[in-house]
């Protein structure tokens, strides 16, 4: 049984991770999250009263609060999901990405290190700091090749540059201060509770709302897609079995162009919930001006995690998408409430400039 401190657990992946941990383990969790526009704690209604779960609202940039929560909770591990995570938003307003993803991570590392040094020798052997990162730190690939753990960093957007910086800080804290860190870099996630500004939920919601389905450029950019529960399982395994100081790439073995992703969603929706007007949802597809600095292709070589940790993705793209579409159809209250909130609505979709 572990005591975990999860940062950013009110977000999409952290939230799925916590719900899974509480279902599948006896681990106890403190979820430390500031609740930005992307944070949502309604997903934890089903676990209300669970003695193994506690929520604390706070900012990873607030040193005093971070220090206090770590020393009060006495975690065996910190799993750091908290971040500003949307590339488009980072283009519009990079400074919050620098603050949260770089400064926030450095404060968390400093406070975790103080705590680590004060632990008994036995507890120190168990302690881990697991940093959740992205494949976007590596920049873009051409038509051939895949990223692996030794690929040089070459980030393109303010988001990926801020995540790259945080990865470097985490490694530096291991080499300089001996903090027992682990880093995972994962590809594009999709699944339940993803904020409806990201491609897959946005497409599902716009399709059934009879709105255009915007695609950047010609839709030729390629991403590797992973169902969120596969990512969460990989993180749990790395936490238990990962070698200190190591990085593990996590991917879904599923490269698709954006156009293929949107067309697949349309075809599945045509079967699951046919458009009342009798047309295919594909007819709603519309191409919009490309995003600046849009990386062409990401692809993941996941042999290291497969060989060392015995993890590989379980969900095919079709299975994962079917689950996701059903979830968004059955949970319209969740996303409708988000859509009604007063925040920067223009980012609830890809806008034509
Ligand atoms: P998300 O935007 O859904 O959630 C981020 C959470 O962090 C939110 O709950 C937010 O309130 C919280 N947060 C933001 N600033 C904070 C602060 N200053 N203090 C405390 N909490 C704060 O993000 P996500 O999609 O769940 O991504 C989680 C992590 O996984 C991120 O680090 C992201 O870079 C990484 N990642 C995401 C993907 C993906 O496809 N979504 C892929 C690879 C890696």
mmCIF file of C-alpha atoms and ligand atoms in Angstrom:
data_model
loop_
_atom_site.group_PDB
_atom_site.id
_atom_site.type_symbol
_atom_site.label_atom_id
_atom_site.label_comp_id
_atom_site.label_asym_id
_atom_site.label_seq_id
_atom_site.Cartn_x
_atom_site.Cartn_y
_atom_site.Cartn_z
ATOM 1 C CA UNK A 1 0.000 0.000 0.000
ATOM 2 C CA UNK A 2 1.456 3.364 -1.070
ATOM 3 C CA UNK A 3 0.687 6.938 -0.141
ATOM 4 C CA UNK A 4 0.687 8.919 -3.356
ATOM 5 C CA UNK A 5 0.666 12.640 -3.948
ATOM 6 C CA UNK A 6 -0.803 13.348 -7.372
ATOM 7 C CA UNK A 7 -0.478 16.831 -8.850
ATOM 8 C CA UNK A 8 -3.009 17.837 -11.502
ATOM 9 C CA UNK A 9 -5.329 14.967 -10.593
ATOM 10 C CA UNK A 10 -8.416 16.999 -11.472
ATOM 11 C CA UNK A 11 -7.346 17.017 -15.115
ATOM 12 C CA UNK A 12 -7.983 14.452 -17.813
ATOM 13 C CA UNK A 13 -5.161 11.920 -17.365
ATOM 14 C CA UNK A 14 -4.526 12.515 -13.652
ATOM 15 C CA UNK A 15 -8.247 12.057 -12.965
ATOM 16 C CA UNK A 16 -8.382 8.776 -14.868
ATOM 17 C CA UNK A 17 -5.206 7.685 -13.037
ATOM 18 C CA UNK A 18 -6.706 8.411 -9.601
ATOM 19 C CA UNK A 19 -10.026 6.669 -10.333
ATOM 20 C CA UNK A 20 -8.142 3.624 -11.559
ATOM 21 C CA UNK A 21 -5.795 3.566 -8.573
ATOM 22 C CA UNK A 22 -8.728 3.710 -6.154
ATOM 23 C CA UNK A 23 -10.534 0.902 -8.001
ATOM 24 C CA UNK A 24 -7.544 -1.385 -8.386
ATOM 25 C CA UNK A 25 -5.281 -0.782 -5.359
ATOM 26 C CA UNK A 26 -5.377 0.062 -1.646
ATOM 27 C CA UNK A 27 -3.142 3.066 -2.250
ATOM 28 C CA UNK A 28 -4.181 6.323 -0.623
ATOM 29 C CA UNK A 29 -4.056 9.502 -2.624
ATOM 30 C CA UNK A 30 -3.911 13.220 -2.107
ATOM 31 C CA UNK A 31 -4.881 15.085 -5.246
ATOM 32 C CA UNK A 32 -3.213 18.510 -5.326
ATOM 33 C CA UNK A 33 -4.675 20.704 -8.046
ATOM 34 C CA UNK A 34 -5.376 24.400 -8.487
ATOM 35 C CA UNK A 35 -8.467 23.762 -10.649
ATOM 36 C CA UNK A 36 -7.707 25.812 -13.738
ATOM 37 C CA UNK A 37 -10.272 25.803 -16.566
ATOM 38 C CA UNK A 38 -9.112 22.199 -17.248
ATOM 39 C CA UNK A 39 -9.573 20.963 -13.692
ATOM 40 C CA UNK A 40 -12.827 19.311 -12.720
ATOM 41 C CA UNK A 41 -13.637 17.440 -9.528
ATOM 42 C CA UNK A 42 -17.146 16.341 -10.472
ATOM 43 C CA UNK A 43 -15.539 13.154 -11.814
ATOM 44 C CA UNK A 44 -14.837 12.128 -8.214
ATOM 45 C CA UNK A 45 -18.517 12.119 -7.131
ATOM 46 C CA UNK A 46 -18.572 8.328 -7.357
ATOM 47 C CA UNK A 47 -15.806 8.047 -4.754
ATOM 48 C CA UNK A 48 -17.206 10.562 -2.251
ATOM 49 C CA UNK A 49 -16.457 9.395 1.283
ATOM 50 C CA UNK A 50 -13.607 7.120 0.147
ATOM 51 C CA UNK A 51 -11.103 7.251 3.013
ATOM 52 C CA UNK A 52 -8.227 6.656 0.616
ATOM 53 C CA UNK A 53 -8.846 9.899 -1.285
ATOM 54 C CA UNK A 54 -8.322 13.527 -0.334
ATOM 55 C CA UNK A 55 -8.465 16.665 -2.481
ATOM 56 C CA UNK A 56 -6.420 19.770 -1.706
ATOM 57 C CA UNK A 57 -6.780 22.834 -3.881
ATOM 58 C CA UNK A 58 -3.447 24.558 -4.396
ATOM 59 C CA UNK A 59 -0.839 25.871 -6.776
ATOM 60 C CA UNK A 60 2.405 24.016 -7.520
ATOM 61 C CA UNK A 61 4.042 27.458 -7.797
ATOM 62 C CA UNK A 62 3.175 28.237 -4.169
ATOM 63 C CA UNK A 63 6.270 26.987 -2.345
ATOM 64 C CA UNK A 64 4.816 27.229 1.148
ATOM 65 C CA UNK A 65 1.670 25.276 0.302
ATOM 66 C CA UNK A 66 3.606 22.667 -1.681
ATOM 67 C CA UNK A 67 6.044 22.161 1.211
ATOM 68 C CA UNK A 68 3.189 21.863 3.692
ATOM 69 C CA UNK A 69 1.163 19.361 1.716
ATOM 70 C CA UNK A 70 4.222 17.170 1.163
ATOM 71 C CA UNK A 71 5.193 17.206 4.828
ATOM 72 C CA UNK A 72 1.588 16.673 6.002
ATOM 73 C CA UNK A 73 0.879 13.820 3.576
ATOM 74 C CA UNK A 74 4.299 12.094 3.808
ATOM 75 C CA UNK A 75 4.013 10.509 0.343
ATOM 76 C CA UNK A 76 5.878 7.399 -0.779
ATOM 77 C CA UNK A 77 5.761 8.860 -4.279
ATOM 78 C CA UNK A 78 4.814 12.055 -6.084
ATOM 79 C CA UNK A 79 3.273 11.651 -9.520
ATOM 80 C CA UNK A 80 3.419 14.987 -11.294
ATOM 81 C CA UNK A 81 0.687 15.466 -13.915
ATOM 82 C CA UNK A 82 -0.066 19.167 -13.252
ATOM 83 C CA UNK A 83 0.572 21.312 -16.294
ATOM 84 C CA UNK A 84 -0.879 23.681 -18.806
ATOM 85 C CA UNK A 85 -1.429 21.172 -21.573
ATOM 86 C CA UNK A 86 -2.999 22.687 -24.691
ATOM 87 C CA UNK A 87 -0.669 23.623 -27.567
ATOM 88 C CA UNK A 88 -3.077 26.158 -29.108
ATOM 89 C CA UNK A 89 -3.402 28.003 -25.811
ATOM 90 C CA UNK A 90 0.395 28.072 -25.466
ATOM 91 C CA UNK A 91 0.598 29.901 -28.798
ATOM 92 C CA UNK A 92 -1.936 32.485 -27.643
ATOM 93 C CA UNK A 93 -0.491 32.961 -24.156
ATOM 94 C CA UNK A 94 2.822 31.268 -23.370
ATOM 95 C CA UNK A 95 3.594 32.866 -19.991
ATOM 96 C CA UNK A 96 1.301 30.664 -17.902
ATOM 97 C CA UNK A 97 2.967 27.633 -19.520
ATOM 98 C CA UNK A 98 6.384 28.906 -18.420
ATOM 99 C CA UNK A 99 5.054 29.577 -14.928
ATOM 100 C CA UNK A 100 3.250 26.284 -14.332
ATOM 101 C CA UNK A 101 5.272 23.825 -16.361
ATOM 102 C CA UNK A 102 8.758 25.155 -15.636
ATOM 103 C CA UNK A 103 8.629 27.238 -12.444
ATOM 104 C CA UNK A 104 5.971 25.010 -10.852
ATOM 105 C CA UNK A 105 7.957 21.862 -11.588
ATOM 106 C CA UNK A 106 11.134 23.400 -10.150
ATOM 107 C CA UNK A 107 9.331 24.344 -6.919
ATOM 108 C CA UNK A 108 7.867 20.871 -6.620
ATOM 109 C CA UNK A 109 11.327 19.381 -7.163
ATOM 110 C CA UNK A 110 12.899 21.618 -4.519
ATOM 111 C CA UNK A 111 10.251 20.802 -1.930
ATOM 112 C CA UNK A 112 10.329 17.087 -2.808
ATOM 113 C CA UNK A 113 14.110 17.090 -2.379
ATOM 114 C CA UNK A 114 13.927 18.721 1.084
ATOM 115 C CA UNK A 115 11.365 16.115 2.080
ATOM 116 C CA UNK A 116 13.415 13.275 0.585
ATOM 117 C CA UNK A 117 16.546 14.217 2.544
ATOM 118 C CA UNK A 118 14.583 14.288 5.795
ATOM 119 C CA UNK A 119 13.241 10.735 5.295
ATOM 120 C CA UNK A 120 14.674 7.681 7.032
ATOM 121 C CA UNK A 121 17.081 5.603 4.938
ATOM 122 C CA UNK A 122 14.446 2.909 4.494
ATOM 123 C CA UNK A 123 11.782 5.381 3.306
ATOM 124 C CA UNK A 124 14.265 7.056 0.975
ATOM 125 C CA UNK A 125 14.808 3.747 -0.801
ATOM 126 C CA UNK A 126 11.104 3.547 -1.575
ATOM 127 C CA UNK A 127 10.500 7.213 -2.549
ATOM 128 C CA UNK A 128 9.961 8.146 -6.228
ATOM 129 C CA UNK A 129 9.244 11.355 -8.129
ATOM 130 C CA UNK A 130 7.490 10.413 -11.366
ATOM 131 C CA UNK A 131 7.270 13.196 -13.927
ATOM 132 C CA UNK A 132 4.622 12.891 -16.642
ATOM 133 C CA UNK A 133 5.702 14.331 -19.960
ATOM 134 C CA UNK A 134 4.962 14.255 -23.643
ATOM 135 C CA UNK A 135 6.388 13.034 -26.951
ATOM 136 C CA UNK A 136 6.131 16.633 -28.207
ATOM 137 C CA UNK A 137 9.483 17.449 -26.551
ATOM 138 C CA UNK A 138 11.241 15.654 -29.426
ATOM 139 C CA UNK A 139 9.879 17.900 -32.191
ATOM 140 C CA UNK A 140 8.750 16.548 -35.501
ATOM 141 C CA UNK A 141 9.627 13.453 -37.533
ATOM 142 C CA UNK A 142 9.572 13.068 -41.297
ATOM 143 C CA UNK A 143 7.767 10.165 -42.944
ATOM 144 C CA UNK A 144 10.194 7.580 -41.524
ATOM 145 C CA UNK A 145 11.573 6.723 -38.080
ATOM 146 C CA UNK A 146 10.331 6.815 -34.513
ATOM 147 C CA UNK A 147 11.246 8.598 -31.286
ATOM 148 C CA UNK A 148 13.094 6.614 -28.651
ATOM 149 C CA UNK A 149 14.534 7.467 -25.244
ATOM 150 C CA UNK A 150 17.770 8.816 -26.772
ATOM 151 C CA UNK A 151 16.156 11.108 -29.365
ATOM 152 C CA UNK A 152 17.496 14.670 -28.891
ATOM 153 C CA UNK A 153 15.007 17.249 -27.675
ATOM 154 C CA UNK A 154 13.819 19.705 -30.332
ATOM 155 C CA UNK A 155 10.496 21.195 -29.203
ATOM 156 C CA UNK A 156 8.456 23.425 -31.528
ATOM 157 C CA UNK A 157 5.696 25.094 -29.496
ATOM 158 C CA UNK A 158 5.758 27.053 -26.236
ATOM 159 C CA UNK A 159 3.938 24.068 -24.687
ATOM 160 C CA UNK A 160 6.475 21.471 -25.802
ATOM 161 C CA UNK A 161 9.407 23.778 -24.969
ATOM 162 C CA UNK A 162 8.036 24.250 -21.451
ATOM 163 C CA UNK A 163 7.596 20.483 -21.024
ATOM 164 C CA UNK A 164 11.110 19.884 -22.393
ATOM 165 C CA UNK A 165 12.463 22.350 -19.818
ATOM 166 C CA UNK A 166 10.627 20.544 -17.036
ATOM 167 C CA UNK A 167 12.077 17.189 -18.170
ATOM 168 C CA UNK A 168 15.587 18.695 -18.069
ATOM 169 C CA UNK A 169 14.965 20.040 -14.569
ATOM 170 C CA UNK A 170 13.779 16.641 -13.356
ATOM 171 C CA UNK A 171 16.911 14.974 -14.766
ATOM 172 C CA UNK A 172 19.098 17.696 -13.243
ATOM 173 C CA UNK A 173 17.533 17.114 -9.823
ATOM 174 C CA UNK A 174 18.404 13.448 -10.110
ATOM 175 C CA UNK A 175 21.991 14.039 -11.198
ATOM 176 C CA UNK A 176 22.679 16.964 -8.862
ATOM 177 C CA UNK A 177 20.717 16.080 -5.745
ATOM 178 C CA UNK A 178 20.155 12.355 -6.129
ATOM 179 C CA UNK A 179 16.343 12.690 -6.160
ATOM 180 C CA UNK A 180 14.990 9.291 -7.305
ATOM 181 C CA UNK A 181 13.129 10.386 -10.414
ATOM 182 C CA UNK A 182 11.389 8.636 -13.283
ATOM 183 C CA UNK A 183 10.187 10.322 -16.485
ATOM 184 C CA UNK A 184 7.552 9.117 -18.910
ATOM 185 C CA UNK A 185 6.942 10.714 -22.319
ATOM 186 C CA UNK A 186 3.613 9.709 -23.769
ATOM 187 C CA UNK A 187 1.871 10.257 -27.083
ATOM 188 C CA UNK A 188 -1.621 11.751 -27.647
ATOM 189 C CA UNK A 189 -4.205 10.476 -25.186
ATOM 190 C CA UNK A 190 -7.936 10.186 -25.671
ATOM 191 C CA UNK A 191 -10.780 8.807 -23.560
ATOM 192 C CA UNK A 192 -13.335 9.790 -20.892
ATOM 193 C CA UNK A 193 -13.128 13.210 -19.198
ATOM 194 C CA UNK A 194 -10.917 14.823 -21.831
ATOM 195 C CA UNK A 195 -11.577 18.549 -21.968
ATOM 196 C CA UNK A 196 -13.700 19.226 -25.062
ATOM 197 C CA UNK A 197 -11.123 21.468 -26.731
ATOM 198 C CA UNK A 198 -8.920 18.530 -27.822
ATOM 199 C CA UNK A 199 -9.360 16.919 -31.241
ATOM 200 C CA UNK A 200 -11.240 13.710 -30.381
ATOM 201 C CA UNK A 201 -13.841 15.021 -27.879
ATOM 202 C CA UNK A 202 -14.252 18.182 -29.935
ATOM 203 C CA UNK A 203 -15.007 16.143 -33.031
ATOM 204 C CA UNK A 204 -17.531 13.909 -31.258
ATOM 205 C CA UNK A 205 -19.333 16.848 -29.665
ATOM 206 C CA UNK A 206 -19.353 19.028 -32.790
ATOM 207 C CA UNK A 207 -20.544 16.109 -34.905
ATOM 208 C CA UNK A 208 -23.587 15.366 -32.757
ATOM 209 C CA UNK A 209 -24.256 19.104 -32.323
ATOM 210 C CA UNK A 210 -24.437 19.437 -36.110
ATOM 211 C CA UNK A 211 -21.458 21.823 -36.200
ATOM 212 C CA UNK A 212 -18.473 21.894 -38.590
ATOM 213 C CA UNK A 213 -15.617 19.481 -37.832
ATOM 214 C CA UNK A 214 -12.525 21.692 -38.210
ATOM 215 C CA UNK A 215 -9.222 20.124 -39.280
ATOM 216 C CA UNK A 216 -5.929 21.994 -39.499
ATOM 217 C CA UNK A 217 -4.390 22.342 -42.991
ATOM 218 C CA UNK A 218 -5.063 19.245 -45.087
ATOM 219 C CA UNK A 219 -5.329 16.956 -42.076
ATOM 220 C CA UNK A 220 -2.073 15.220 -42.964
ATOM 221 C CA UNK A 221 -0.289 15.647 -39.616
ATOM 222 C CA UNK A 222 0.330 12.320 -37.933
ATOM 223 C CA UNK A 223 0.100 11.527 -34.234
ATOM 224 C CA UNK A 224 0.369 8.328 -32.235
ATOM 225 C CA UNK A 225 -2.867 7.808 -30.259
ATOM 226 C CA UNK A 226 -3.241 5.985 -26.936
ATOM 227 C CA UNK A 227 -6.368 5.212 -24.928
ATOM 228 C CA UNK A 228 -6.041 6.916 -21.552
ATOM 229 C CA UNK A 229 -6.422 3.761 -19.445
ATOM 230 C CA UNK A 230 -3.451 2.227 -21.276
ATOM 231 C CA UNK A 231 -1.402 5.307 -20.376
ATOM 232 C CA UNK A 232 -2.534 5.088 -16.732
ATOM 233 C CA UNK A 233 -1.576 1.428 -16.541
ATOM 234 C CA UNK A 234 1.860 2.224 -17.968
ATOM 235 C CA UNK A 235 2.389 4.986 -15.380
ATOM 236 C CA UNK A 236 1.413 2.616 -12.523
ATOM 237 C CA UNK A 237 3.870 0.035 -13.792
ATOM 238 C CA UNK A 238 6.720 2.510 -14.261
ATOM 239 C CA UNK A 239 6.143 3.744 -10.714
ATOM 240 C CA UNK A 240 6.580 0.232 -9.336
ATOM 241 C CA UNK A 241 9.163 -1.210 -11.708
ATOM 242 C CA UNK A 242 10.961 1.688 -13.420
ATOM 243 C CA UNK A 243 14.681 2.113 -12.897
ATOM 244 C CA UNK A 244 15.586 5.310 -11.037
ATOM 245 C CA UNK A 245 16.795 8.107 -13.316
ATOM 246 C CA UNK A 246 15.364 6.456 -16.424
ATOM 247 C CA UNK A 247 12.961 7.703 -19.075
ATOM 248 C CA UNK A 248 10.277 5.508 -20.633
ATOM 249 C CA UNK A 249 8.365 6.293 -23.804
ATOM 250 C CA UNK A 250 4.695 5.310 -23.758
ATOM 251 C CA UNK A 251 2.720 5.015 -26.985
ATOM 252 C CA UNK A 252 -0.335 3.380 -28.453
ATOM 253 C CA UNK A 253 1.240 1.738 -31.536
ATOM 254 C CA UNK A 254 -1.334 3.708 -33.453
ATOM 255 C CA UNK A 255 -0.224 6.303 -35.992
ATOM 256 C CA UNK A 256 -3.053 8.151 -37.708
ATOM 257 C CA UNK A 257 -3.364 11.369 -39.696
ATOM 258 C CA UNK A 258 -5.752 13.886 -38.184
ATOM 259 C CA UNK A 259 -8.027 13.352 -41.168
ATOM 260 C CA UNK A 260 -8.085 9.584 -40.539
ATOM 261 C CA UNK A 261 -8.943 10.206 -36.877
ATOM 262 C CA UNK A 262 -11.879 12.462 -37.725
ATOM 263 C CA UNK A 263 -13.137 10.179 -40.505
ATOM 264 C CA UNK A 264 -12.989 7.144 -38.173
ATOM 265 C CA UNK A 265 -14.995 8.984 -35.521
ATOM 266 C CA UNK A 266 -17.565 9.935 -38.179
ATOM 267 C CA UNK A 267 -17.886 6.342 -39.417
ATOM 268 C CA UNK A 268 -18.267 4.963 -35.892
ATOM 269 C CA UNK A 269 -20.830 7.642 -35.039
ATOM 270 C CA UNK A 270 -22.726 6.920 -38.272
ATOM 271 C CA UNK A 271 -23.184 3.376 -36.902
ATOM 272 C CA UNK A 272 -23.714 4.149 -33.183
ATOM 273 C CA UNK A 273 -25.846 7.294 -33.518
ATOM 274 C CA UNK A 274 -26.875 7.950 -37.108
ATOM 275 C CA UNK A 275 -27.315 11.607 -37.981
ATOM 276 C CA UNK A 276 -31.078 12.419 -37.830
ATOM 277 C CA UNK A 277 -30.707 14.255 -41.181
ATOM 278 C CA UNK A 278 -29.664 10.974 -42.841
ATOM 279 C CA UNK A 279 -26.233 12.273 -43.906
ATOM 280 C CA UNK A 280 -22.843 10.956 -42.851
ATOM 281 C CA UNK A 281 -21.076 13.054 -40.222
ATOM 282 C CA UNK A 282 -18.165 13.197 -42.691
ATOM 283 C CA UNK A 283 -20.047 15.883 -44.573
ATOM 284 C CA UNK A 284 -19.383 18.240 -41.637
ATOM 285 C CA UNK A 285 -15.586 18.065 -42.090
ATOM 286 C CA UNK A 286 -14.054 21.454 -42.857
ATOM 287 C CA UNK A 287 -10.399 22.420 -43.348
ATOM 288 C CA UNK A 288 -9.031 25.498 -41.556
ATOM 289 C CA UNK A 289 -5.755 27.407 -41.704
ATOM 290 C CA UNK A 290 -2.908 25.378 -40.207
ATOM 291 C CA UNK A 291 -1.482 26.087 -36.757
ATOM 292 C CA UNK A 292 1.936 27.850 -36.786
ATOM 293 C CA UNK A 293 4.834 25.465 -36.077
ATOM 294 C CA UNK A 294 2.553 22.433 -36.481
ATOM 295 C CA UNK A 295 4.779 19.342 -36.200
ATOM 296 C CA UNK A 296 4.283 16.930 -39.100
ATOM 297 C CA UNK A 297 4.600 13.542 -37.438
ATOM 298 C CA UNK A 298 5.178 11.861 -34.064
ATOM 299 C CA UNK A 299 5.784 8.119 -33.656
ATOM 300 C CA UNK A 300 6.949 6.094 -30.677
ATOM 301 C CA UNK A 301 9.360 3.204 -30.316
ATOM 302 C CA UNK A 302 8.079 1.582 -27.118
ATOM 303 C CA UNK A 303 10.501 -1.362 -26.986
ATOM 304 C CA UNK A 304 12.162 -0.172 -23.758
ATOM 305 C CA UNK A 305 8.995 -0.149 -21.624
ATOM 306 C CA UNK A 306 7.857 -3.378 -23.284
ATOM 307 C CA UNK A 307 11.084 -5.197 -22.471
ATOM 308 C CA UNK A 308 11.885 -3.739 -19.042
ATOM 309 C CA UNK A 309 8.427 -3.226 -17.551
ATOM 310 C CA UNK A 310 6.349 -5.718 -19.542
ATOM 311 C CA UNK A 311 3.827 -3.084 -20.592
ATOM 312 C CA UNK A 312 2.155 -2.606 -23.951
ATOM 313 C CA UNK A 313 -1.119 -0.985 -24.970
ATOM 314 C CA UNK A 314 -4.228 -3.185 -24.818
ATOM 315 C CA UNK A 315 -6.739 -1.065 -26.725
ATOM 316 C CA UNK A 316 -6.894 -0.912 -30.503
ATOM 317 C CA UNK A 317 -7.858 2.490 -31.903
ATOM 318 C CA UNK A 318 -11.333 1.271 -32.828
ATOM 319 C CA UNK A 319 -11.966 -0.227 -29.376
ATOM 320 C CA UNK A 320 -10.698 2.901 -27.613
ATOM 321 C CA UNK A 321 -12.717 5.207 -29.858
ATOM 322 C CA UNK A 322 -15.901 3.170 -29.390
ATOM 323 C CA UNK A 323 -15.498 3.434 -25.594
ATOM 324 C CA UNK A 324 -14.784 7.146 -25.883
ATOM 325 C CA UNK A 325 -17.714 7.912 -28.181
ATOM 326 C CA UNK A 326 -20.102 5.965 -25.936
ATOM 327 C CA UNK A 327 -18.775 7.812 -22.896
ATOM 328 C CA UNK A 328 -19.345 11.256 -24.483
ATOM 329 C CA UNK A 329 -22.809 10.233 -25.634
ATOM 330 C CA UNK A 330 -23.729 8.984 -22.154
ATOM 331 C CA UNK A 331 -22.171 11.916 -20.281
ATOM 332 C CA UNK A 332 -23.557 14.942 -22.086
ATOM 333 C CA UNK A 333 -24.224 16.672 -18.738
ATOM 334 C CA UNK A 334 -20.483 16.647 -18.003
ATOM 335 C CA UNK A 335 -19.381 18.372 -21.194
ATOM 336 C CA UNK A 336 -22.476 20.566 -21.569
ATOM 337 C CA UNK A 337 -21.708 22.106 -18.176
ATOM 338 C CA UNK A 338 -18.120 22.792 -19.256
ATOM 339 C CA UNK A 339 -19.348 24.385 -22.453
ATOM 340 C CA UNK A 340 -21.665 26.690 -20.521
ATOM 341 C CA UNK A 341 -18.918 28.004 -18.242
ATOM 342 C CA UNK A 342 -17.645 31.458 -18.976
ATOM 343 C CA UNK A 343 -14.053 31.037 -20.085
ATOM 344 C CA UNK A 344 -12.231 31.689 -23.315
ATOM 345 C CA UNK A 345 -14.841 30.115 -25.527
ATOM 346 C CA UNK A 346 -12.868 30.798 -28.678
ATOM 347 C CA UNK A 347 -10.473 28.041 -27.681
ATOM 348 C CA UNK A 348 -13.280 25.518 -27.542
ATOM 349 C CA UNK A 349 -12.403 24.593 -31.046
ATOM 350 C CA UNK A 350 -10.014 25.334 -33.788
ATOM 351 C CA UNK A 351 -10.538 28.839 -35.033
ATOM 352 C CA UNK A 352 -9.894 30.210 -38.450
ATOM 353 C CA UNK A 353 -7.654 33.260 -38.207
HETATM 354 P P1 LIG B 1 -5.198 18.681 -18.301
HETATM 355 O O1 LIG B 1 -5.003 20.051 -18.879
HETATM 356 O O2 LIG B 1 -6.453 17.967 -18.567
HETATM 357 O O3 LIG B 1 -5.037 18.754 -16.712
HETATM 358 C C1 LIG B 1 -4.033 19.495 -16.082
HETATM 359 C C2 LIG B 1 -4.403 19.638 -14.607
HETATM 360 O O4 LIG B 1 -3.350 20.371 -13.960
HETATM 361 C C3 LIG B 1 -5.700 20.425 -14.384
HETATM 362 O O5 LIG B 1 -6.533 19.742 -13.460
HETATM 363 C C4 LIG B 1 -5.230 21.740 -13.790
HETATM 364 O O6 LIG B 1 -6.149 22.331 -12.893
HETATM 365 C C5 LIG B 1 -3.934 21.325 -13.094
HETATM 366 N N1 LIG B 1 -3.013 22.449 -12.921
HETATM 367 C C6 LIG B 1 -2.651 23.358 -13.863
HETATM 368 N N2 LIG B 1 -1.844 24.289 -13.318
HETATM 369 C C7 LIG B 1 -1.674 23.933 -12.012
HETATM 370 C C8 LIG B 1 -0.954 24.519 -10.934
HETATM 371 N N3 LIG B 1 -0.244 25.644 -11.088
HETATM 372 N N4 LIG B 1 -0.983 23.906 -9.731
HETATM 373 C C9 LIG B 1 -1.720 22.776 -9.551
HETATM 374 N N5 LIG B 1 -2.438 22.197 -10.539
HETATM 375 C C10 LIG B 1 -2.412 22.771 -11.742
HETATM 376 O O7 LIG B 1 -3.930 17.863 -18.761
HETATM 377 P P2 LIG B 1 -3.829 16.319 -19.167
HETATM 378 O O8 LIG B 1 -4.191 16.187 -20.591
HETATM 379 O O9 LIG B 1 -4.509 15.504 -18.141
HETATM 380 O O10 LIG B 1 -2.255 16.106 -19.058
HETATM 381 C C11 LIG B 1 -1.649 15.732 -17.819
HETATM 382 C C12 LIG B 1 -0.149 15.649 -17.992
HETATM 383 O O11 LIG B 1 0.160 14.718 -19.017
HETATM 384 C C13 LIG B 1 0.493 16.966 -18.429
HETATM 385 O O12 LIG B 1 1.717 17.106 -17.753
HETATM 386 C C14 LIG B 1 0.712 16.812 -19.926
HETATM 387 O O13 LIG B 1 1.809 17.573 -20.364
HETATM 388 C C15 LIG B 1 0.981 15.320 -20.003
HETATM 389 N N6 LIG B 1 0.636 14.688 -21.292
HETATM 390 C C16 LIG B 1 -0.617 14.854 -21.826
HETATM 391 C C17 LIG B 1 -0.953 14.203 -23.025
HETATM 392 C C18 LIG B 1 -2.336 14.314 -23.628
HETATM 393 O O14 LIG B 1 -2.552 13.787 -24.727
HETATM 394 N N7 LIG B 1 -3.302 14.952 -22.981
HETATM 395 C C19 LIG B 1 0.002 13.415 -23.664
HETATM 396 C C20 LIG B 1 1.259 13.268 -23.092
HETATM 397 C C21 LIG B 1 1.556 13.898 -21.888
#
